[in-house]
């Protein structure tokens, strides 16, 4: 939500208020204009549009429904034809019917919650989703538009960081819980999130108050604050490293892409005794839970199994009675048992069609990939190396026997009606060619090996803008195993053209059309050997060449004080006079003289804002009471003239600031406040929406001398405020009101040659409280053909009482709160950084207190090296210009 609406819109936000409605017209119509040509009806990937997010239909006596109706009026008057959706926080049932109803209702849920400090403590899977769907909207597809894919983390020294969140919602949890969603026949799933990235620039939102009303009417409240990193414990880390969660997404994603039989299924029962039908009698072990889904057209069955106690780490063996086209069978037939290895879920298949004509009779191994490559039916099955696995199918076509595995790991047993059972022994690892013929290729691998495979889309016709979208622009793919990442694949004139990354010497295993006779990897021709299959199968070595990178030290720093406002002769006549006595913000000033000192009322909504309150004295004042608000985890520093009067940290409170001895002048005096801004509040909790909550003020809510009165109050934020800000390229959130920002010291090209040389590790001169700018440049010439994620990191121990804003080539890429943490490393990607040129880094160091020995240890660090990467990354980092900047 744009911060300016908190002051310019008088009505309640997210209601049918007329001025709120007017405020979003241009934005929403712009979204519609951009989206329209990408709808699936025009060959694009957009299948639905969401009207708004986490909103209550009955809010404020039905205003919620009327607000949605206002939004939908804009869509009605547009070329959007795909369904309208809604994301309901919890299972409440908003907008299924009635005013503002949408075409497709969905549930938003985070069942694992957010305790990243205890990442191995699991919650039981929720059994209530399906019952809620059947009671609320059974005529619609079962839809989860937002389901937990990570977790937020908090400000504070006790926060574990996002690695704990990644474990809390890790691949084993995903395997159990996401397949549980499949088992209840949910067919539309969106996970929050795959990649969170960086909340660069101003912090837009200081935290989350999760206050969820569940179907059992129990309310749970959680408080999470957000810092610069928005990693969220996602499958792709902030610095773009692929986490183990990415591998689970690959396994699940390729299963869904491969399994046309799974798209249409009926729920046939499970082993919950309260459900009908109850099918626990098909299991040999009561510690296992199973759900049966069946495709009514093809008779394919999916037995989705897990531990009965979904949090259990026990290892349990079991057998299962299944229905097949050849009759009832107890599985496994040859192997001793199916093994559930702790926190794990498995899909046991029967009568599963793959490719164009082949069919698995059954499989206790899991399916990774199935499809057609060059007219052959190809399937890759997998399972843990420490377990037995078994599958049965009819082999077809003329066999190529040269590459079929001759291993004791595989046992072939003739079975019913020309079907062969293949059993895989415990301890089997690697890739096995089970059967290779003119019509089929059957592969098995252990879980780790199978997950190294990619099935990249072979791009469709070059004239199709959606040529790389599976099912929209192409239905062709190849299999490429072994690489860290496969980015793209194409076939031209018998050459398979691959791009991707490796991080070690890598053997690629490739299945491609038989017409492919050569393969390029990142433009280099590979030496091929026949492998995997005698028909279009190859292996090739991609050597990893360590580039031996040595990063430059950050040195040669230049320093300048960034609080000239504390000088006796500082002239603030050009600042805005803060003399408003009315505001659209509902929370009025707490005390003072009716003047409103809220930054956004004067155009300064983001980042640091400075306030100067003037008063005359004959020597009688001893203190000032101030109540300052900048959002959760904010801070403010207060000076009388040039003397620090302490700092207000973390949260709003009425605080008395005692004037330091000797600081008060006879005559003119100035109180200077440096006020941080941590972003807006949410519009209430997830049940009781209240748009006025986002209007929580940022600024000075109360001011009062112990005797006497203030004269003028002046205010200054970023140059130009939210209407006239200068840096249109980097955007509205990139700058704040520090003098150095207003002068453009953070921008590349600003001349610092006359500044003082001072190492940032030495902190501010005289160990004083205040704000200083440190600027340096460094050269990079990193090798081409590598992807090298870099970060800036603070290497000193957490706890020093300072804050930092820092810019890389003019882009604000980090906000460090050193006494809170937990963030100490800040990812900055190529494109912001010039990997083949000069880079500028600027650090605004705000020491909250003097005499504390503040010494940041600020370094450039390398997070990873992958050979490959994207080529020709361009930079666009506008340089400093004096136009509009304050003279310095």
Coordinates of C-alpha atoms in Angstrom, one line a residue, residues 43-488:
X43 CA -2.3 -18.2 -24.9
X44 CA -0.7 -16.7 -21.8
X45 CA 0.0 -18.0 -18.3
X46 CA -2.5 -16.0 -16.3
X47 CA -5.3 -18.3 -15.2
X48 CA -7.0 -16.1 -12.6
X49 CA -6.8 -12.7 -10.9
X50 CA -7.1 -12.1 -7.2
X51 CA -9.4 -9.2 -6.2
X52 CA -7.7 -8.4 -2.9
X53 CA -6.0 -10.2 -0.1
X54 CA -7.1 -11.5 3.4
X55 CA -10.2 -9.4 3.8
X56 CA -13.4 -9.8 5.8
X57 CA -16.7 -9.7 3.8
X58 CA -18.7 -8.7 6.9
X59 CA -16.3 -6.0 8.0
X60 CA -18.0 -2.9 9.4
X61 CA -21.5 -4.1 8.9
X62 CA -21.1 -5.3 5.3
X63 CA -18.7 -2.6 4.0
X64 CA -16.3 -5.4 3.1
X65 CA -18.6 -6.8 0.5
X66 CA -19.3 -3.4 -0.9
X67 CA -15.6 -2.7 -1.2
X68 CA -15.1 -5.9 -3.1
X69 CA -18.0 -5.0 -5.3
X70 CA -16.3 -1.6 -6.1
X71 CA -13.1 -3.5 -7.1
X72 CA -15.0 -6.0 -9.2
X73 CA -16.8 -3.1 -11.0
X74 CA -13.4 -2.2 -12.5
X75 CA -12.8 -5.7 -13.7
X76 CA -16.3 -5.9 -15.1
X77 CA -15.4 -2.8 -17.1
X78 CA -12.3 -4.4 -18.6
X79 CA -11.1 -7.2 -20.9
X80 CA -10.3 -9.5 -18.0
X81 CA -12.2 -12.7 -18.6
X82 CA -10.3 -15.2 -16.4
X83 CA -11.9 -16.1 -13.0
X84 CA -11.8 -13.8 -10.0
X85 CA -10.3 -15.3 -6.8
X86 CA -10.0 -14.5 -3.2
X87 CA -7.5 -15.5 -0.5
X88 CA -9.2 -16.1 2.9
X89 CA -6.9 -16.0 6.0
X90 CA -8.1 -19.2 7.7
X91 CA -11.2 -21.1 7.0
X92 CA -13.9 -18.4 7.4
X93 CA -15.8 -18.5 4.1
X94 CA -15.7 -14.9 3.0
X95 CA -16.9 -14.0 -0.6
X96 CA -18.2 -17.5 -1.5
X97 CA -21.7 -16.0 -1.7
X98 CA -23.2 -12.6 -1.2
X99 CA -22.1 -9.1 -2.1
X100 CA -18.6 -9.1 -3.6
X101 CA -18.5 -12.9 -4.1
X102 CA -15.8 -14.2 -6.4
X103 CA -15.7 -17.0 -8.9
X104 CA -13.2 -19.1 -6.9
X105 CA -12.7 -19.0 -3.1
X106 CA -9.4 -20.1 -1.5
X107 CA -7.9 -20.8 1.9
X108 CA -4.8 -19.2 3.2
X109 CA -3.0 -21.1 6.0
X110 CA 0.3 -21.5 7.7
X111 CA -0.1 -24.7 9.8
X112 CA 3.5 -25.0 10.8
X113 CA 3.4 -21.5 12.3
X114 CA 6.5 -19.4 12.8
X115 CA 8.8 -20.7 15.6
X116 CA 12.0 -20.8 13.6
X117 CA 14.0 -21.0 16.9
X118 CA 12.6 -24.6 17.3
X119 CA 12.7 -25.8 13.7
X120 CA 12.3 -29.5 14.5
X121 CA 9.1 -29.0 16.5
X122 CA 6.3 -30.0 14.1
X123 CA 2.5 -29.4 14.2
X124 CA 0.3 -32.3 13.2
X125 CA -1.2 -32.1 9.8
X126 CA -4.7 -30.5 9.8
X127 CA -7.5 -32.9 9.1
X128 CA -10.2 -30.2 8.9
X129 CA -9.4 -28.7 5.4
X130 CA -11.5 -31.2 3.4
X131 CA -14.5 -31.0 5.7
X132 CA -14.5 -27.2 5.5
X133 CA -14.3 -27.4 1.7
X134 CA -17.2 -29.8 1.5
X135 CA -19.3 -27.6 3.8
X136 CA -18.4 -24.3 2.2
X137 CA -17.8 -24.5 -1.6
X138 CA -17.8 -28.1 -2.9
X139 CA -18.9 -27.0 -6.3
X140 CA -15.6 -25.1 -6.8
X141 CA -12.0 -26.5 -7.3
X142 CA -10.3 -26.9 -3.9
X143 CA -7.9 -23.9 -3.9
X144 CA -5.1 -22.8 -1.6
X145 CA -3.9 -19.5 -3.0
X146 CA -1.5 -19.0 -0.2
X147 CA 0.0 -21.9 1.8
X148 CA 3.0 -21.9 4.0
X149 CA 6.3 -22.2 2.2
X150 CA 8.5 -20.6 4.7
X151 CA 8.3 -18.3 7.7
X152 CA 9.0 -14.7 8.7
X153 CA 11.7 -14.0 11.3
X154 CA 11.8 -11.3 13.9
X155 CA 14.0 -8.4 14.8
X156 CA 16.0 -9.1 18.0
X157 CA 19.1 -10.9 19.3
X158 CA 17.1 -14.0 20.1
X159 CA 15.9 -14.4 16.5
X160 CA 17.3 -17.5 14.8
X161 CA 17.6 -16.1 11.3
X162 CA 16.1 -17.6 8.2
X163 CA 18.1 -20.8 8.2
X164 CA 15.9 -21.9 11.1
X165 CA 12.8 -21.0 9.1
X166 CA 14.2 -23.0 6.1
X167 CA 14.5 -26.1 8.4
X168 CA 11.1 -25.5 10.1
X169 CA 9.4 -25.7 6.7
X170 CA 12.1 -27.9 5.1
X171 CA 11.8 -30.7 2.5
X172 CA 10.6 -33.4 4.9
X173 CA 7.8 -31.1 6.1
X174 CA 6.9 -30.2 2.6
X175 CA 6.9 -33.8 1.6
X176 CA 4.4 -34.7 4.3
X177 CA 2.2 -31.6 4.4
X178 CA 2.0 -30.8 0.7
X179 CA 1.1 -34.4 -0.2
X180 CA -1.5 -34.2 2.6
X181 CA -3.1 -31.3 0.6
X182 CA -2.9 -33.5 -2.5
X183 CA -4.6 -36.3 -0.6
X184 CA -7.6 -34.2 0.2
X185 CA -8.0 -33.4 -3.5
X186 CA -6.7 -29.8 -3.4
X187 CA -5.9 -29.1 -7.1
X188 CA -4.8 -25.4 -7.0
X189 CA -1.9 -24.7 -4.7
X190 CA 0.3 -21.6 -4.4
X191 CA 3.1 -21.6 -1.8
X192 CA 4.4 -18.5 0.0
X193 CA 7.1 -18.5 -1.0
X194 CA 9.5 -19.9 -3.5
X195 CA 11.8 -16.9 -3.5
X196 CA 11.5 -14.0 -1.1
X197 CA 14.6 -12.0 -2.0
X198 CA 15.4 -8.6 -0.6
X199 CA 13.2 -5.8 0.8
X200 CA 15.6 -3.2 -0.6
X201 CA 15.1 0.5 0.1
X202 CA 12.8 1.6 3.0
X203 CA 11.3 -1.1 5.2
X204 CA 7.7 -0.9 3.9
X205 CA 6.3 -2.9 6.8
X206 CA 7.8 -3.3 10.2
X207 CA 6.1 -6.5 11.2
X208 CA 3.2 -8.9 11.2
X209 CA 0.6 -9.5 13.8
X210 CA -0.8 -12.9 13.0
X211 CA -4.2 -13.1 14.7
X212 CA -5.9 -16.1 13.1
X213 CA -9.4 -17.4 13.9
X214 CA -9.4 -21.1 13.1
X215 CA -12.4 -23.3 12.4
X216 CA -12.2 -24.5 16.0
X217 CA -12.8 -20.9 17.1
X218 CA -9.4 -20.7 18.8
X219 CA -7.5 -17.5 18.1
X220 CA -3.7 -17.6 17.9
X221 CA -1.6 -14.4 17.9
X222 CA 2.0 -14.2 16.5
X223 CA 4.3 -11.2 16.2
X224 CA 6.9 -11.2 13.4
X225 CA 8.9 -8.3 12.3
X226 CA 10.7 -8.1 8.9
X227 CA 14.1 -6.8 8.2
X228 CA 15.9 -6.1 4.9
X229 CA 16.2 -9.8 4.0
X230 CA 12.9 -11.3 2.9
X231 CA 14.5 -14.7 2.5
X232 CA 11.5 -16.2 4.4
X233 CA 13.3 -19.6 4.5
X234 CA 12.2 -20.0 0.9
X235 CA 13.2 -22.8 -1.6
X236 CA 15.6 -20.3 -3.2
X237 CA 17.7 -18.4 -0.7
X238 CA 18.0 -14.6 -0.8
X239 CA 21.4 -14.9 -2.5
X240 CA 19.8 -17.3 -5.1
X241 CA 21.4 -20.5 -3.6
X242 CA 19.1 -23.5 -4.2
X243 CA 18.2 -24.9 -0.8
X244 CA 17.1 -28.5 -0.1
X245 CA 13.6 -27.3 -0.3
X246 CA 14.1 -26.5 -4.0
X247 CA 14.8 -30.2 -4.5
X248 CA 11.5 -31.2 -2.9
X249 CA 9.7 -28.7 -5.2
X250 CA 11.4 -30.3 -8.1
X251 CA 10.2 -33.8 -7.1
X252 CA 6.7 -32.6 -6.5
X253 CA 6.6 -30.3 -9.5
X254 CA 7.8 -32.9 -12.0
X255 CA 5.3 -35.5 -10.5
X256 CA 2.4 -33.1 -11.2
X257 CA 3.6 -32.1 -14.6
X258 CA 4.1 -35.8 -15.5
X259 CA 0.8 -37.1 -14.2
X260 CA -2.2 -36.4 -16.3
X261 CA -4.0 -39.2 -14.4
X262 CA -3.7 -37.1 -11.2
X263 CA -5.4 -34.0 -12.6
X264 CA -8.9 -35.5 -12.2
X265 CA -9.4 -37.6 -9.1
X266 CA -12.1 -38.6 -6.7
X267 CA -11.5 -39.0 -2.9
X268 CA -12.2 -42.6 -2.1
X269 CA -11.5 -42.7 1.6
X270 CA -8.8 -42.6 4.2
X271 CA -7.8 -44.3 7.5
X272 CA -9.3 -41.6 9.7
X273 CA -11.9 -43.6 11.7
X274 CA -14.3 -40.6 11.6
X275 CA -14.4 -40.5 7.8
X276 CA -16.5 -42.5 5.4
X277 CA -15.3 -44.6 3.7
X278 CA -12.8 -45.8 6.3
X279 CA -10.0 -47.8 4.6
X280 CA -7.5 -48.5 7.3
X281 CA -8.0 -52.3 6.8
X282 CA -5.9 -52.2 3.7
X283 CA -2.8 -51.5 5.8
X284 CA -0.8 -54.1 7.7
X285 CA 0.5 -51.5 10.2
X286 CA -1.8 -49.1 12.1
X287 CA 1.0 -46.6 12.5
X288 CA 0.6 -45.8 8.8
X289 CA -2.1 -43.4 7.4
X290 CA -3.3 -43.7 3.9
X291 CA -5.7 -41.8 1.6
X292 CA -7.0 -43.2 -1.7
X293 CA -7.6 -41.0 -4.8
X294 CA -8.9 -42.5 -8.1
X295 CA -9.2 -41.2 -11.6
X296 CA -12.7 -42.1 -12.6
X297 CA -11.9 -42.2 -16.3
X298 CA -8.6 -44.2 -16.3
X299 CA -9.0 -46.1 -13.0
X300 CA -5.5 -44.9 -12.0
X301 CA -5.2 -45.0 -8.2
X302 CA -3.0 -42.9 -5.9
X303 CA -2.5 -44.3 -2.4
X304 CA -1.0 -41.3 -0.5
X305 CA 0.6 -42.6 2.7
X306 CA 2.4 -41.2 5.7
X307 CA 2.9 -41.8 9.4
X308 CA -0.4 -41.8 11.4
X309 CA 1.4 -39.4 13.7
X310 CA 2.7 -37.0 11.0
X311 CA 5.3 -35.7 13.4
X312 CA 6.8 -39.1 14.0
X313 CA 10.5 -39.8 13.3
X314 CA 10.1 -43.5 13.7
X315 CA 10.9 -46.0 10.9
X316 CA 7.8 -48.2 10.2
X317 CA 7.4 -51.0 7.6
X318 CA 4.1 -52.0 6.2
X319 CA 2.2 -53.7 3.4
X320 CA -0.8 -52.5 1.6
X321 CA -3.7 -54.1 -0.3
X322 CA -4.4 -52.3 -3.5
X323 CA -6.8 -52.6 -6.4
X324 CA -5.3 -53.0 -9.9
X325 CA -6.6 -53.9 -13.4
X326 CA -5.2 -57.4 -12.7
X327 CA -7.1 -57.7 -9.4
X328 CA -6.4 -57.2 -5.7
X329 CA -2.8 -57.3 -4.7
X330 CA -0.8 -57.1 -1.5
X331 CA 2.2 -54.9 -2.0
X332 CA 5.0 -55.4 -2.2
X333 CA 4.9 -58.8 -3.9
X334 CA 8.6 -59.7 -4.0
X335 CA 10.2 -57.2 -1.6
X336 CA 9.7 -57.6 2.1
X337 CA 7.9 -54.4 2.9
X338 CA 7.4 -50.7 2.1
X339 CA 9.3 -48.6 4.6
X340 CA 8.2 -45.2 5.9
X341 CA 11.4 -43.5 7.0
X342 CA 10.2 -41.1 9.7
X343 CA 8.8 -37.8 8.5
X344 CA 8.0 -38.9 5.0
X345 CA 5.1 -39.4 2.6
X346 CA 4.8 -41.7 -0.3
X347 CA 2.5 -42.1 -3.2
X348 CA 1.9 -45.7 -4.2
X349 CA 0.6 -45.9 -7.8
X350 CA -1.6 -48.4 -9.5
X351 CA -2.6 -48.5 -13.2
X352 CA -0.7 -45.3 -13.9
X353 CA -0.3 -44.3 -17.5
X354 CA 2.9 -42.7 -18.7
X355 CA 4.0 -41.5 -22.1
X356 CA 1.5 -42.2 -24.8
X357 CA 0.7 -45.9 -24.2
X358 CA 2.6 -47.4 -21.3
X359 CA 1.2 -48.2 -17.9
X360 CA 2.6 -49.1 -14.5
X361 CA 0.6 -51.9 -12.9
X362 CA 1.9 -50.6 -9.6
X363 CA 4.8 -48.9 -8.0
X364 CA 5.9 -48.5 -4.4
X365 CA 8.8 -46.4 -5.7
X366 CA 7.9 -42.8 -6.3
X367 CA 7.6 -41.2 -9.6
X368 CA 10.0 -38.4 -10.6
X369 CA 9.3 -37.9 -14.3
X370 CA 7.1 -39.5 -16.9
X371 CA 6.5 -38.4 -20.5
X372 CA 7.3 -38.8 -24.1
X373 CA 10.7 -38.1 -25.5
X374 CA 11.2 -38.6 -29.2
X375 CA 8.1 -40.8 -29.4
X376 CA 9.2 -43.1 -26.6
X377 CA 7.5 -43.5 -23.2
X378 CA 10.0 -42.5 -20.6
X379 CA 9.7 -42.9 -16.8
X380 CA 12.1 -42.2 -14.0
X381 CA 11.2 -43.8 -10.6
X382 CA 13.1 -43.2 -7.4
X383 CA 13.4 -44.1 -3.7
X384 CA 15.7 -43.7 -0.7
X385 CA 18.8 -45.8 -1.0
X386 CA 18.3 -47.3 2.5
X387 CA 14.9 -48.8 1.5
X388 CA 13.5 -51.5 -0.7
X389 CA 11.3 -50.5 -3.7
X390 CA 9.2 -52.4 -6.2
X391 CA 7.3 -51.7 -9.4
X392 CA 5.6 -53.7 -12.1
X393 CA 4.8 -53.0 -15.7
X394 CA 4.6 -54.6 -19.2
X395 CA 7.8 -54.0 -21.2
X396 CA 7.2 -53.2 -24.9
X397 CA 9.2 -52.6 -28.0
X398 CA 12.5 -54.0 -29.3
X399 CA 15.0 -54.0 -26.5
X400 CA 18.3 -52.3 -26.6
X401 CA 20.1 -54.5 -24.0
X402 CA 23.6 -52.9 -24.1
X403 CA 22.9 -50.3 -21.4
X404 CA 20.4 -52.2 -19.2
X405 CA 21.8 -52.4 -15.7
X406 CA 23.4 -55.8 -14.9
X407 CA 23.3 -55.4 -11.2
X408 CA 22.4 -57.3 -8.1
X409 CA 20.5 -54.2 -7.0
X410 CA 17.7 -55.1 -9.5
X411 CA 15.6 -58.3 -9.5
X412 CA 13.3 -59.0 -12.4
X413 CA 10.3 -61.4 -11.7
X414 CA 7.8 -62.5 -14.3
X415 CA 4.2 -61.7 -13.2
X416 CA 0.7 -61.8 -14.5
X417 CA -0.2 -61.1 -18.1
X418 CA 3.3 -60.4 -19.4
X419 CA 3.9 -58.0 -16.5
X420 CA 7.4 -57.9 -15.0
X421 CA 8.1 -57.0 -11.3
X422 CA 11.3 -55.1 -10.8
X423 CA 12.5 -55.0 -7.2
X424 CA 15.3 -52.8 -5.9
X425 CA 17.3 -53.9 -3.0
X426 CA 18.2 -51.9 0.1
X427 CA 21.5 -50.1 -0.4
X428 CA 21.1 -49.3 -4.1
X429 CA 22.3 -46.0 -5.2
X430 CA 23.0 -44.3 -8.5
X431 CA 21.1 -44.4 -11.8
X432 CA 19.9 -47.7 -13.2
X433 CA 18.6 -48.3 -16.8
X434 CA 15.9 -50.8 -16.0
X435 CA 14.6 -51.3 -19.5
X436 CA 15.6 -49.6 -22.8
X437 CA 13.7 -50.3 -26.1
X438 CA 12.4 -48.6 -29.2
X439 CA 9.2 -47.7 -27.4
X440 CA 10.1 -47.4 -23.7
X441 CA 12.9 -46.2 -21.4
X442 CA 12.5 -47.1 -17.7
X443 CA 14.9 -45.7 -15.2
X444 CA 15.3 -45.9 -11.5
X445 CA 17.6 -43.9 -9.2
X446 CA 18.0 -43.2 -5.5
X447 CA 16.4 -40.0 -4.3
X448 CA 19.5 -37.9 -4.4
X449 CA 20.5 -39.0 -7.9
X450 CA 16.9 -38.6 -9.3
X451 CA 16.6 -35.1 -7.9
X452 CA 19.7 -34.0 -9.8
X453 CA 17.6 -34.4 -13.0
X454 CA 16.0 -31.5 -14.8
X455 CA 13.4 -31.8 -17.5
X456 CA 13.8 -28.4 -19.2
X457 CA 11.2 -27.3 -21.7
X458 CA 12.3 -27.4 -25.3
X459 CA 11.3 -23.9 -26.4
X460 CA 8.4 -23.8 -28.9
X461 CA 8.1 -21.6 -32.0
X462 CA 10.2 -18.4 -31.8
X463 CA 7.2 -16.3 -32.7
X464 CA 5.3 -17.5 -29.6
X465 CA 6.0 -15.2 -26.6
X466 CA 5.1 -18.1 -24.3
X467 CA 7.5 -20.5 -26.0
X468 CA 9.2 -21.5 -22.8
X469 CA 5.9 -22.2 -20.8
X470 CA 5.1 -25.8 -20.5
X471 CA 1.8 -26.8 -22.0
X472 CA 1.3 -23.2 -23.4
X473 CA 4.3 -22.8 -25.7
X474 CA 5.8 -26.3 -25.7
X475 CA 5.1 -29.9 -24.6
X476 CA 8.6 -31.2 -25.4
X477 CA 11.4 -31.8 -23.0
X478 CA 14.6 -33.7 -22.4
X479 CA 16.2 -35.2 -19.3
X480 CA 19.4 -33.8 -18.0
X481 CA 20.9 -35.2 -14.8
X482 CA 23.8 -34.2 -12.6
X483 CA 24.0 -30.4 -13.0
X484 CA 23.5 -28.0 -10.1
X485 CA 21.1 -26.1 -12.4
X486 CA 19.8 -26.4 -15.9
X487 CA 18.5 -23.1 -17.1
X488 CA 17.4 -23.6 -20.8

